[in-house]
Coordinates of C-alpha atoms and ligand atoms in Angstrom, one line a residue:
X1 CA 0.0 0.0 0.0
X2 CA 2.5 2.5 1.4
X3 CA 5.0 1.9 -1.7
X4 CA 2.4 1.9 -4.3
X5 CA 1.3 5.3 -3.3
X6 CA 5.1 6.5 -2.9
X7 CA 5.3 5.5 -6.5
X8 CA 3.1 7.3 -7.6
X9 CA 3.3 10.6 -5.7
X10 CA 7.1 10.4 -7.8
X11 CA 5.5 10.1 -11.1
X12 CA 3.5 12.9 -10.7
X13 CA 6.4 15.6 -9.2
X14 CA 8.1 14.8 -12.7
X15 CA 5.6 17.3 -15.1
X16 CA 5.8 21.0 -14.2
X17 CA 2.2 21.3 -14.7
X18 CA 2.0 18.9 -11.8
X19 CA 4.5 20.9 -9.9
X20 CA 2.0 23.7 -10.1
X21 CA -1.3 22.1 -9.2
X22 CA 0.8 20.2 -6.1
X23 CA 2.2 23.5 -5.1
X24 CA -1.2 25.0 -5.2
X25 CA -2.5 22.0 -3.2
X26 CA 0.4 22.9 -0.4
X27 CA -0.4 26.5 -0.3
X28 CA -4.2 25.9 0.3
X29 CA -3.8 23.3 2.9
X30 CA -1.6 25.4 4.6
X31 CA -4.0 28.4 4.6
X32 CA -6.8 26.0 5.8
X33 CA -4.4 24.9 8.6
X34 CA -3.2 28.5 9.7
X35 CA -7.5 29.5 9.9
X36 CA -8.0 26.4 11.9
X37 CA -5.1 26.1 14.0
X38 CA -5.8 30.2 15.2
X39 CA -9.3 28.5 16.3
X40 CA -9.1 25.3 17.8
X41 CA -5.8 23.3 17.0
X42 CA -7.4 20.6 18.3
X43 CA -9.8 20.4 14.8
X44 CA -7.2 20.3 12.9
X45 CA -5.7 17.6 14.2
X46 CA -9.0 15.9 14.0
X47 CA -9.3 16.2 10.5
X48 CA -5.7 14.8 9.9
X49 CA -6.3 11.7 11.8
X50 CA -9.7 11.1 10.2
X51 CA -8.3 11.7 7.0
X52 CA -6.2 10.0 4.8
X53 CA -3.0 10.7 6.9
X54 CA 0.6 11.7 4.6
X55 CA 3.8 9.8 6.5
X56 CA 5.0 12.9 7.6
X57 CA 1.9 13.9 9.7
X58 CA 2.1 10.3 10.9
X59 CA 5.5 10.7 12.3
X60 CA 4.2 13.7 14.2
X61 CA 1.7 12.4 16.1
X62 CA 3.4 9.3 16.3
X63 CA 6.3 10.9 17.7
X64 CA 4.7 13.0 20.4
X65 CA 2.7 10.1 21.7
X66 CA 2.5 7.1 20.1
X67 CA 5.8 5.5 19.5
X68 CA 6.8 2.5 18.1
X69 CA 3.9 -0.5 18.8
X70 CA 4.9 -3.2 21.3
X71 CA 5.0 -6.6 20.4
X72 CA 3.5 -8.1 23.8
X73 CA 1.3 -5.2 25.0
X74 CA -2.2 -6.1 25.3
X75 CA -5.3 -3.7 25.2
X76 CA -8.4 -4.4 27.5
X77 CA -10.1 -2.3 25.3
X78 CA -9.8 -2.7 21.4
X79 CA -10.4 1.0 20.8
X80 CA -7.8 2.4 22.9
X81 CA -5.0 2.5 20.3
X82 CA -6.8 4.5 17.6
X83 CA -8.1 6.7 20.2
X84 CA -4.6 7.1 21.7
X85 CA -3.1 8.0 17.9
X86 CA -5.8 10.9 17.7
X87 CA -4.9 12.2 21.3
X88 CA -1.4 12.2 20.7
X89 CA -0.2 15.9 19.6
X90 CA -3.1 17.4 22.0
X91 CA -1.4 16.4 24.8
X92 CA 1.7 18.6 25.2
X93 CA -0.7 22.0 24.7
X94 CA -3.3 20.6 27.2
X95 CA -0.5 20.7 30.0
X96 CA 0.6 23.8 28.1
X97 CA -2.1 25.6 29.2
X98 CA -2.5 24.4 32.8
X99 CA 0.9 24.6 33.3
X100 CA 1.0 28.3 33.5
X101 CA -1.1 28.5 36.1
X102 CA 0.3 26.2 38.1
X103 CA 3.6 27.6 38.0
X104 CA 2.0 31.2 39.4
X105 CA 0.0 29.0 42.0
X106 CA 3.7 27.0 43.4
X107 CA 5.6 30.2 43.1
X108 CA 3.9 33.2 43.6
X109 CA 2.4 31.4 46.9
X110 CA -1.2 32.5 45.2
X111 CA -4.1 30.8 46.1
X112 CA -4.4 26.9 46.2
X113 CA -6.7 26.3 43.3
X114 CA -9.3 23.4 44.4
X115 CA -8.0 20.5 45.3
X116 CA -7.5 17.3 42.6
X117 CA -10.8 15.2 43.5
X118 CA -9.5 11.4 44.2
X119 CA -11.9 8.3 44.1
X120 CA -10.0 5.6 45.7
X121 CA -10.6 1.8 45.5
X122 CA -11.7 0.1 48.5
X123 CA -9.3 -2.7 47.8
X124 CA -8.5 -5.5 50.2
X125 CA -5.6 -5.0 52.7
X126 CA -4.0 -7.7 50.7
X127 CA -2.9 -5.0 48.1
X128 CA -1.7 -2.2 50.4
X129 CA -1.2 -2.2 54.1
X130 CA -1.6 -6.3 54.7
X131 CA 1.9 -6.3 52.6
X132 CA 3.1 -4.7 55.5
X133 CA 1.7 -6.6 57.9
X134 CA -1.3 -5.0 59.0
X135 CA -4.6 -6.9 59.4
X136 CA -8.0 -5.4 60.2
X137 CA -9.7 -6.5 63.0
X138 CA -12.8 -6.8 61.4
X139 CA -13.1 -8.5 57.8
X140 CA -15.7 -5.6 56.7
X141 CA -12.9 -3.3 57.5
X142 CA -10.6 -1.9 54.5
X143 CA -8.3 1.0 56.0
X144 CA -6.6 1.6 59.3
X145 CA -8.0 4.0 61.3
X146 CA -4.5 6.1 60.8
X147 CA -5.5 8.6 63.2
X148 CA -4.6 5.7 66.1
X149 CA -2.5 3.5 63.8
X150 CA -0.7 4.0 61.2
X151 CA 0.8 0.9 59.7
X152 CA 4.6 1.0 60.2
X153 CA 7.2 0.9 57.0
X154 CA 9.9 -0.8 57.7
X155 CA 11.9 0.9 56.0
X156 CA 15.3 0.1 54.8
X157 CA 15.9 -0.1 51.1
X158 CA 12.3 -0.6 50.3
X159 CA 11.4 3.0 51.8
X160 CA 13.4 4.3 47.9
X161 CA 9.9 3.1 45.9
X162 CA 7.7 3.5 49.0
X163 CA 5.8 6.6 47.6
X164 CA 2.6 4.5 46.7
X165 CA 2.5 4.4 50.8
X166 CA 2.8 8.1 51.7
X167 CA 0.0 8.8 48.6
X168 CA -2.6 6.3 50.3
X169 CA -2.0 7.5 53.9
X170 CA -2.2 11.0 52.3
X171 CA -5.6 10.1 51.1
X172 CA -6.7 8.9 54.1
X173 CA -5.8 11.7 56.3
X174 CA -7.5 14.5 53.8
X175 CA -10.9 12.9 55.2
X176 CA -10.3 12.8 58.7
X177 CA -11.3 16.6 60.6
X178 CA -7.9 16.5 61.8
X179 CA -6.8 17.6 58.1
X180 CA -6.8 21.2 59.0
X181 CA -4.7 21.8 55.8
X182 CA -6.2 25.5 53.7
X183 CA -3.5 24.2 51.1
X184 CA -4.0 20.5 50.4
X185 CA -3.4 19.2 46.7
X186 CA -5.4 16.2 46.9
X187 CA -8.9 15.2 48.9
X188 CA -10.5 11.6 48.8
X189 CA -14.4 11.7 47.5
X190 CA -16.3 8.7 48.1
X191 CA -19.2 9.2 44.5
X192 CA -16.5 8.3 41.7
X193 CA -18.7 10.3 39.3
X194 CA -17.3 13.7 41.1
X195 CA -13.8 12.4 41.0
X196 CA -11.0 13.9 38.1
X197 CA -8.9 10.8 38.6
X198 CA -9.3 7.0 40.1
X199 CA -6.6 6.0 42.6
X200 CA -6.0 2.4 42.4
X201 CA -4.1 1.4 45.9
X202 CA -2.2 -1.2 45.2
X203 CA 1.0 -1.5 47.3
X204 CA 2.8 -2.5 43.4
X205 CA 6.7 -1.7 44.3
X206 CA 6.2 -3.4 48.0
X207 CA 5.0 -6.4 46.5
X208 CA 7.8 -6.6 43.8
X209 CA 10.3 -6.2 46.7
X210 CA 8.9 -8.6 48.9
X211 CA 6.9 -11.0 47.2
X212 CA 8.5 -11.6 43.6
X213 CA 10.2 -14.9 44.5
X214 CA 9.0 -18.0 43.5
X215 CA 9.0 -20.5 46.2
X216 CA 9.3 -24.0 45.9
X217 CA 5.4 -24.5 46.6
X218 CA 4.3 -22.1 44.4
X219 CA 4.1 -21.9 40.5
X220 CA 4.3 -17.9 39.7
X221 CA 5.2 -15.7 42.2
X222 CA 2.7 -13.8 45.3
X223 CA 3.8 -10.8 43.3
X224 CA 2.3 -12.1 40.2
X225 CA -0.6 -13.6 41.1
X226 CA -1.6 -10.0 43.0
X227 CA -1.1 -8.3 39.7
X228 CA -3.4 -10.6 37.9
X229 CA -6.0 -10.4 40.9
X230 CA -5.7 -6.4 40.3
X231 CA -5.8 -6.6 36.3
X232 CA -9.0 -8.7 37.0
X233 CA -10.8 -6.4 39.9
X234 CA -9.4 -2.8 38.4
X235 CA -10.8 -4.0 34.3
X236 CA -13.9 -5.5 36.3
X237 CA -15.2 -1.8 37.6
X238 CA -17.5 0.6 36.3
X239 CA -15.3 3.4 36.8
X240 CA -12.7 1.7 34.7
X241 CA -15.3 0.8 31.9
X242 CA -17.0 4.0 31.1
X243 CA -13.3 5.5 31.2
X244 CA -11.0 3.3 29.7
X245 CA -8.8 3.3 32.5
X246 CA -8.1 6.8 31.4
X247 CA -8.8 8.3 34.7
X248 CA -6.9 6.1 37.0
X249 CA -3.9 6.5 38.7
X250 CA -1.7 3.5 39.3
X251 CA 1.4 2.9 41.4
X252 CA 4.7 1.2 39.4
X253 CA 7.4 2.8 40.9
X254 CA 9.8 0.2 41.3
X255 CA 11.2 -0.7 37.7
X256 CA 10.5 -4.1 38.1
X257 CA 7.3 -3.8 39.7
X258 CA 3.8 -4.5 37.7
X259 CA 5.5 -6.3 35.2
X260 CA 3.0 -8.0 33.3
X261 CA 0.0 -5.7 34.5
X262 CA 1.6 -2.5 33.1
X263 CA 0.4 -4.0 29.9
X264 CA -3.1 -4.5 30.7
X265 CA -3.4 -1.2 32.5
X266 CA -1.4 0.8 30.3
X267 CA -4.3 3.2 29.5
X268 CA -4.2 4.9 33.1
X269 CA -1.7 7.2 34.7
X270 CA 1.3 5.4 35.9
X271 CA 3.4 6.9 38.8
X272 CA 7.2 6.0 38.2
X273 CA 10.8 6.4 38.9
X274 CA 11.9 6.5 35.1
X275 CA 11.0 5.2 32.1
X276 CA 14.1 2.9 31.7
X277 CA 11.8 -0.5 32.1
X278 CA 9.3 0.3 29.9
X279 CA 8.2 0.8 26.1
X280 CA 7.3 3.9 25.2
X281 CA 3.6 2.9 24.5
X282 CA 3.0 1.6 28.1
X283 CA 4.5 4.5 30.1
X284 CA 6.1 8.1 28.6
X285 CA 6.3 11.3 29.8
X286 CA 2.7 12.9 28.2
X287 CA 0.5 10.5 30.1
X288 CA 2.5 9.4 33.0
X289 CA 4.0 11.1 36.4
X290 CA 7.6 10.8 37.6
X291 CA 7.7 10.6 41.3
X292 CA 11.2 10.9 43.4
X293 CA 12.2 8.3 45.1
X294 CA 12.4 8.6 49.1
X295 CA 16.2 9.7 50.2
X296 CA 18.0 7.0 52.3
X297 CA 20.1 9.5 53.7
X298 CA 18.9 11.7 56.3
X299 CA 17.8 15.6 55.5
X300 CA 20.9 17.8 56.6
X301 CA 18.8 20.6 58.7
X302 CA 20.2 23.3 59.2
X303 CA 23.7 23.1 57.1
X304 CA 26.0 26.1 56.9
X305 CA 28.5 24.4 55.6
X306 CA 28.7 26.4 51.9
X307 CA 31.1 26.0 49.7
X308 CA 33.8 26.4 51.5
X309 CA 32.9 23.8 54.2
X310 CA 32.8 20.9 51.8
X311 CA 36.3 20.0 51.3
X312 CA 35.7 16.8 48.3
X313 CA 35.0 18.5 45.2
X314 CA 33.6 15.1 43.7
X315 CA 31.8 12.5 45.0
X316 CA 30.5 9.3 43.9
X317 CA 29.7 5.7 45.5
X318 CA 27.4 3.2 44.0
X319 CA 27.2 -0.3 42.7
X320 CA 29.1 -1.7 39.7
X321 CA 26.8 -2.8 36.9
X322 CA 28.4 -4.3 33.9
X323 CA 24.9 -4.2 31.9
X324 CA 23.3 -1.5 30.0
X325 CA 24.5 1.9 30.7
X326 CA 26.2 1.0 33.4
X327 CA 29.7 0.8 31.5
X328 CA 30.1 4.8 32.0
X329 CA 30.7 3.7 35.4
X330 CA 34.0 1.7 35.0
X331 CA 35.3 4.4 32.1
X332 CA 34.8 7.5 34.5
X333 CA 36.4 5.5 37.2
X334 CA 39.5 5.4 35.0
X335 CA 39.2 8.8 34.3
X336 CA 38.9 10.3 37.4
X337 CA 40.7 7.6 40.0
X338 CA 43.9 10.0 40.0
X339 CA 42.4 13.3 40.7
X340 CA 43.0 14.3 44.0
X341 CA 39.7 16.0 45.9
X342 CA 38.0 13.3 44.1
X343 CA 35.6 10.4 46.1
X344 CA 35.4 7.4 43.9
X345 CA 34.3 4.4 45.2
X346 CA 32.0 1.0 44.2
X347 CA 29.9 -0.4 47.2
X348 CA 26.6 -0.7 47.4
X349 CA 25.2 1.6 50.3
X350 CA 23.6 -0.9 52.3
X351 CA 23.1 -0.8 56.2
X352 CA 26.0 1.4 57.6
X353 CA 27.1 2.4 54.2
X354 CA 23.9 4.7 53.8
X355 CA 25.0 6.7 56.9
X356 CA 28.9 6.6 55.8
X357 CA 27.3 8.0 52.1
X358 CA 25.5 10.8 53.3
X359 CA 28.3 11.8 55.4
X360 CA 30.7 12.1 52.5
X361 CA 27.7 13.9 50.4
X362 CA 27.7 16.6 53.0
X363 CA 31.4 16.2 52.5
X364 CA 31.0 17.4 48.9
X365 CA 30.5 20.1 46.5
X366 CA 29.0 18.0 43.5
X367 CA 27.9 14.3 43.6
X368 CA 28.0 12.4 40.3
X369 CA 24.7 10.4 39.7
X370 CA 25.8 7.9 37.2
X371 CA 22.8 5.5 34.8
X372 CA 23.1 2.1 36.3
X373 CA 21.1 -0.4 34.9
X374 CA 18.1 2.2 34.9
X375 CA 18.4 5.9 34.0
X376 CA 17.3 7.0 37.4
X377 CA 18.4 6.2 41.1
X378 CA 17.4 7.3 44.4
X379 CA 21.5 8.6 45.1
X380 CA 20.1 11.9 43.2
X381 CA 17.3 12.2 46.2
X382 CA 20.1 11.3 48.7
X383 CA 22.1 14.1 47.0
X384 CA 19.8 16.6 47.0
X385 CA 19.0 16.3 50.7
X386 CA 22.8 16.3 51.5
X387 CA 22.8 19.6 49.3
X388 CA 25.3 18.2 47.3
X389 CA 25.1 19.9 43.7
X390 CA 24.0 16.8 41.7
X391 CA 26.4 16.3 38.3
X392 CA 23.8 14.3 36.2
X393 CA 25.1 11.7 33.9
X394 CA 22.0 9.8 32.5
X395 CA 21.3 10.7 28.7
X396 CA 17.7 9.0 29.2
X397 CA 16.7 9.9 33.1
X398 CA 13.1 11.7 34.1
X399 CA 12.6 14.0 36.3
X400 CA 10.0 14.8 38.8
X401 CA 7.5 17.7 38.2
X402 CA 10.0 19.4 35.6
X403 CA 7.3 21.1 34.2
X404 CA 7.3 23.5 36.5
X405 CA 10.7 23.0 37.9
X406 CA 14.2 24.1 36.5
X407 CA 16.9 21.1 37.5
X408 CA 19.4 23.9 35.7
X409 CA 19.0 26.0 38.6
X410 CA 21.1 23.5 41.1
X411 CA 22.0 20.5 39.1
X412 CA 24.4 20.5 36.7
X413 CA 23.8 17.5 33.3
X414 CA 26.2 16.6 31.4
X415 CA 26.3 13.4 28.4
X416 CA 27.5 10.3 28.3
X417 CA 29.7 11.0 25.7
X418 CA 31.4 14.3 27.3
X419 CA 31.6 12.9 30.2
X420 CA 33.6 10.5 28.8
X421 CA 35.8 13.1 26.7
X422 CA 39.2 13.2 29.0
X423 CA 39.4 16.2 31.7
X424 CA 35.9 17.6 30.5
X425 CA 34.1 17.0 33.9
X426 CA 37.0 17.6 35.9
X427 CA 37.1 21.0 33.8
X428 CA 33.5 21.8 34.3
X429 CA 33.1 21.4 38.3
X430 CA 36.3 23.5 38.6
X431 CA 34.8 26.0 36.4
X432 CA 32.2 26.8 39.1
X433 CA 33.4 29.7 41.7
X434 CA 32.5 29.9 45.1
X435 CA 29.5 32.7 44.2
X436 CA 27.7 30.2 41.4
X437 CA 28.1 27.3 43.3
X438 CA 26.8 28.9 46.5
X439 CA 24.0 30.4 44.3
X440 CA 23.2 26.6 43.5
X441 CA 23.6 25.2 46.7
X442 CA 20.9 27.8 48.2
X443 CA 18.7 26.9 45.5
X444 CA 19.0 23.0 46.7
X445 CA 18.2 24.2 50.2
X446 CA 14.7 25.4 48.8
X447 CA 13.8 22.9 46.7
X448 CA 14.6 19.5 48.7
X449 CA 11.7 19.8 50.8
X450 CA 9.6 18.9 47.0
X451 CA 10.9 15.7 47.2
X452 CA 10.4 15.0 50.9
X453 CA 7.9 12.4 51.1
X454 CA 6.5 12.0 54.8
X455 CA 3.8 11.8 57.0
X456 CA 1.6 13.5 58.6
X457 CA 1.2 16.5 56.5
X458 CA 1.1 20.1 58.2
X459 CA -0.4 22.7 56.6
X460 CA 2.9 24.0 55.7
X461 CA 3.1 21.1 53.4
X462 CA 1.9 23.0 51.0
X463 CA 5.0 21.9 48.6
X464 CA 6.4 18.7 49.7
X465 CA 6.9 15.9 48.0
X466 CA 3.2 14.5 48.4
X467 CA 1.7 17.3 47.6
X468 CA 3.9 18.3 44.5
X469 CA 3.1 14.3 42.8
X470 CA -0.7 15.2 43.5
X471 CA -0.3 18.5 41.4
X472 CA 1.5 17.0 38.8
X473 CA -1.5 14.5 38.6
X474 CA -4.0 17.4 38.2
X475 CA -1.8 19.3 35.8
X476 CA -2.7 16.0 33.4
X477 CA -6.4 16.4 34.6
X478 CA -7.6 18.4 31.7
X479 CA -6.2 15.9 29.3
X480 CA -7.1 13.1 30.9
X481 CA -11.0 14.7 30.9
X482 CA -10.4 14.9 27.1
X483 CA -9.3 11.3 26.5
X484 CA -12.3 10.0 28.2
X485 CA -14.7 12.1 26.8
X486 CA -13.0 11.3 23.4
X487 CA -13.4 7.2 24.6
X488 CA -17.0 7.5 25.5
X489 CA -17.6 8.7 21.7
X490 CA -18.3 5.4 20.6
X491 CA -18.9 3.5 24.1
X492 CA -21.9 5.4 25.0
X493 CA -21.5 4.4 29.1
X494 CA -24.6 7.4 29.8
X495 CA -26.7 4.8 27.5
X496 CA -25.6 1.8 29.1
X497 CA -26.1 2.6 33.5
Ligands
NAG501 C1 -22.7 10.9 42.8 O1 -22.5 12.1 42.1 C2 -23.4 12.3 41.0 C3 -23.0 13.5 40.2 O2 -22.8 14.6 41.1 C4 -24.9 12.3 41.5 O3 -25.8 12.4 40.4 C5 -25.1 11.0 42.3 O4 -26.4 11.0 42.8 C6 -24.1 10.8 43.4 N1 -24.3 9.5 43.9 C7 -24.4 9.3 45.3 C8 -24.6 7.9 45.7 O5 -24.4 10.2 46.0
NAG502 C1 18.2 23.4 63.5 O1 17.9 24.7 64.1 C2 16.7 24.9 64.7 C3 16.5 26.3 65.1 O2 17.7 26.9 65.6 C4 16.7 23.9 65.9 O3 15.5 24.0 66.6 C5 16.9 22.5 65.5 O4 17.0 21.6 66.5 C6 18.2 22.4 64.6 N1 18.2 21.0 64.0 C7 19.3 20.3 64.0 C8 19.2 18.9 63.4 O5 20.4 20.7 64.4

């Protein structure tokens, strides 16, 4: 089809006359766009996914949202990919426009606008607090009562994913009379049909960690069989029906975690670390919402030390992978083993070795965040609250909420392939003076405290890490309210309740 049509697109260019009519073709499309697209941009797109669509307009849309088809991915809903195709360029001007305001509300310290309407699942404990232990005393009974218990995290390396936890118990609290917050991003609504999003609380990254081992008894995995029992109930509800699973809002933070699910839910909102794990169909950047990961190290309160109180210039310590980006890892090493004022070092930063890391972070003027096996890893967070200027050296990595954040401002990126380039990095840290690298370090001092995940919330929570993840999931709320109008086109749910 495609080369048939090729072929003959070249036999006409080949007669001036031709030349003529197809240049007079070009100039009247483009008027007709320029009228349209002044409107309502979002008819013309319409009309070129209705229509016949020429491979360059293709690319377009495919490139903003639809890339590349995956081979394993499965759709609940038969529809979904052509509806996704037509969403696809809309996306980026949808957050466009509610990005503005957003940024006035976080910076300006204007008023809250209202807060992002949540309907949350009334799952069984076995997806969310059971995997930590807790049990109900009463079968009927869903939630702890958090305002006498809230169930402990354990904490340890598990706490790096554990931001499904802090969003539930988040939830929770904004219905309780206690929540005396005037600033809240987020409140829990029991009638779905009021709600701009669908949380679905299911404890995904705890599970991974905990129960993705097969045992000898077992055929798949605890972890597995959980994902299927929440492909099954999620698919199985109204909400998710007359939506598409547009609307909901599902927890994968751990790279591994909701392995096979992810390709049954792939139509919702995902909250992840990074995008390293996934094809770009399942998870990107338009539809889902980058989270941070929780700091191992502790918060370094009130720290004076300024630049010159931080006598390592560079600092890195992290595990060796040989796999996939990871190789950067051994070449900087040999690169930069010989530089004095330089902190290189492989370990992995279990048990002692987190205190003995944040230690030499608050040692440090930069610390080097290197890709491992995925883009992203929770040594930025750990830098960040250490105030250690964060030297970023992952060509693929997301970042929270950096629609309305600048990482310029007090992280410094640099690629793979400069980084690699002998003496460039050692050349661009010591290019920072004392004044810009102070300037930085201040900056880091404001901004840590978005990607402080905790509990309870105090009205002065206003941006912490909680509440920042909630606003990023109602900066997508106007085009998630546009794919699920666009879904119910042709599923008529008003006709069907
Ligand atoms: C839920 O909200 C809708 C729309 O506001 C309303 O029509 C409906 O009656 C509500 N349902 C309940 C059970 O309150
Ligand atoms: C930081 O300073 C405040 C106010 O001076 C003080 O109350 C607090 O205990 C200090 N924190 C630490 C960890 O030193």
């Amino acid at each position: 089809m495609v080369e048939r049509s090729n072929s003959r697109y070249q036999r006409t260019i080949i007669t001036p006359k031709s030349m003529i009519f197809l240049f007079i073709l070009i100039l009247s499309v483009l008027s007709w766009f320029l009228i349209f697209s002044s409107t309502n941009p979002n008819r013309v797109l319409d009309y070129i996914s209705v229509s016949e669509p020429t491979d360059a307009l293709v690319n377009i849309i495919k490139n903003s949202n639809d890339p590349p088809q995956e081979k394993d991915a499965e759709s609940p809903n038969p529809e979904n990919r052509e509806d996704e195709n037509r969403g696809g360029v809309k996306t980026e001007e949808a957050i466009n426009e509610n990005r503005g305001e957003t940024l006035r509300c976080i910076q300006k310290g204007s008023p809250s606008p209202a807060p992002l309407k949540v309907y949350m699942y009334d799952m069984s404990p076995e997806y969310h607090f059971g995997l930590l232990g807790w049990k109900p005393e009463r079968n009927d009974v869903v939630w702890p009562d958090i305002r006498t218990n809230v169930p402990y995290h354990p904490g340890g390396l598990n706490l790096q994913h554990s931001v499904e936890y802090w969003l539930t118990l988040d939830l929770l609290y904004s219905e309780l009379p206690e929540d005396s917050r005037t600033s809240r991003a987020a409140i829990r609504v029991k009638n779905s049909s009021e709600a701009d999003v669908v949380f679905v609380p299911f404890f995904s990254s705890l599970s991974y960690n905990r129960f993705s081992k097969v045992t000898q008894k077992q055929t798949k995995s605890q972890d597995r069989v959980l994902q299927e029992n929440v492909v099954k109930f999620v698919t199985g509800q109204k909400e998710w029906k007359m939506t598409g699973g547009k609307n909901h809002v599902i927890l994968a933070h751990h790279p591994n975690s909701m392995s096979t699910a992810r390709h049954k839910l792939y139509p919702a909102m995902f909250v992840v670390a990074d995008f390293g794990r996934y094809s770009p169909r399942v998870a990107n950047v338009d539809k889902d919402i980058v989270a941070p990961y929780k700091h191992l190290v502790p918060s370094y309160a009130n720290d004076s030390s300024g630049f010159d109180g931080r006598p390592i210039l560079l600092y890195f310590q992290g595990a060796i992978y040989r796999k996939a980006g990871g190789f950067v890892r051994h070449e900087l090493y040999e690169l930069l083993k010989e530089e004095k004022d330089v902190h290189f070092s492989f370990g992995s930063v279990r048990n002692h070795g987190i205190t003995k890391a944040g230690e030499g972070m608050r040692s440090s003027k930069f610390c080097l965040n290197i890709a491992g096996d995925t883009p992203s890893s929770n040594r930025l967070f750990d830098a960040i609250a250490s105030h250690c200027i964060p030297v970023i050296i992952s060509d693929d990595i997301e970042l929270p909420y950096e629609d309305v954040l600048n990482y310029n401002e007090f992280c410094l990126f640099v690629r793979s392939s400069d980084a690699l380039k002998k003496g460039f990095l050692m050349g661009l840290v010591r290019s920072i003076g004392r004044e810009e690298w102070n300037k930085m370090w201040r900056r880091l001092k404001e901004v840590e405290r978005y990607f402080d995940l905790r509990f309870p919330a105090k009205d002065d929570d206003r941006d912490y890490g909680v509440q920042m993840i909630w606003k990023a999931v109602a900066r997508k709320a106007p085009l998630v309210k546009m794919k699920v109008h666009r879904f119910q086109r042709f599923t008529r749910p008003f006709l069907m309740v």
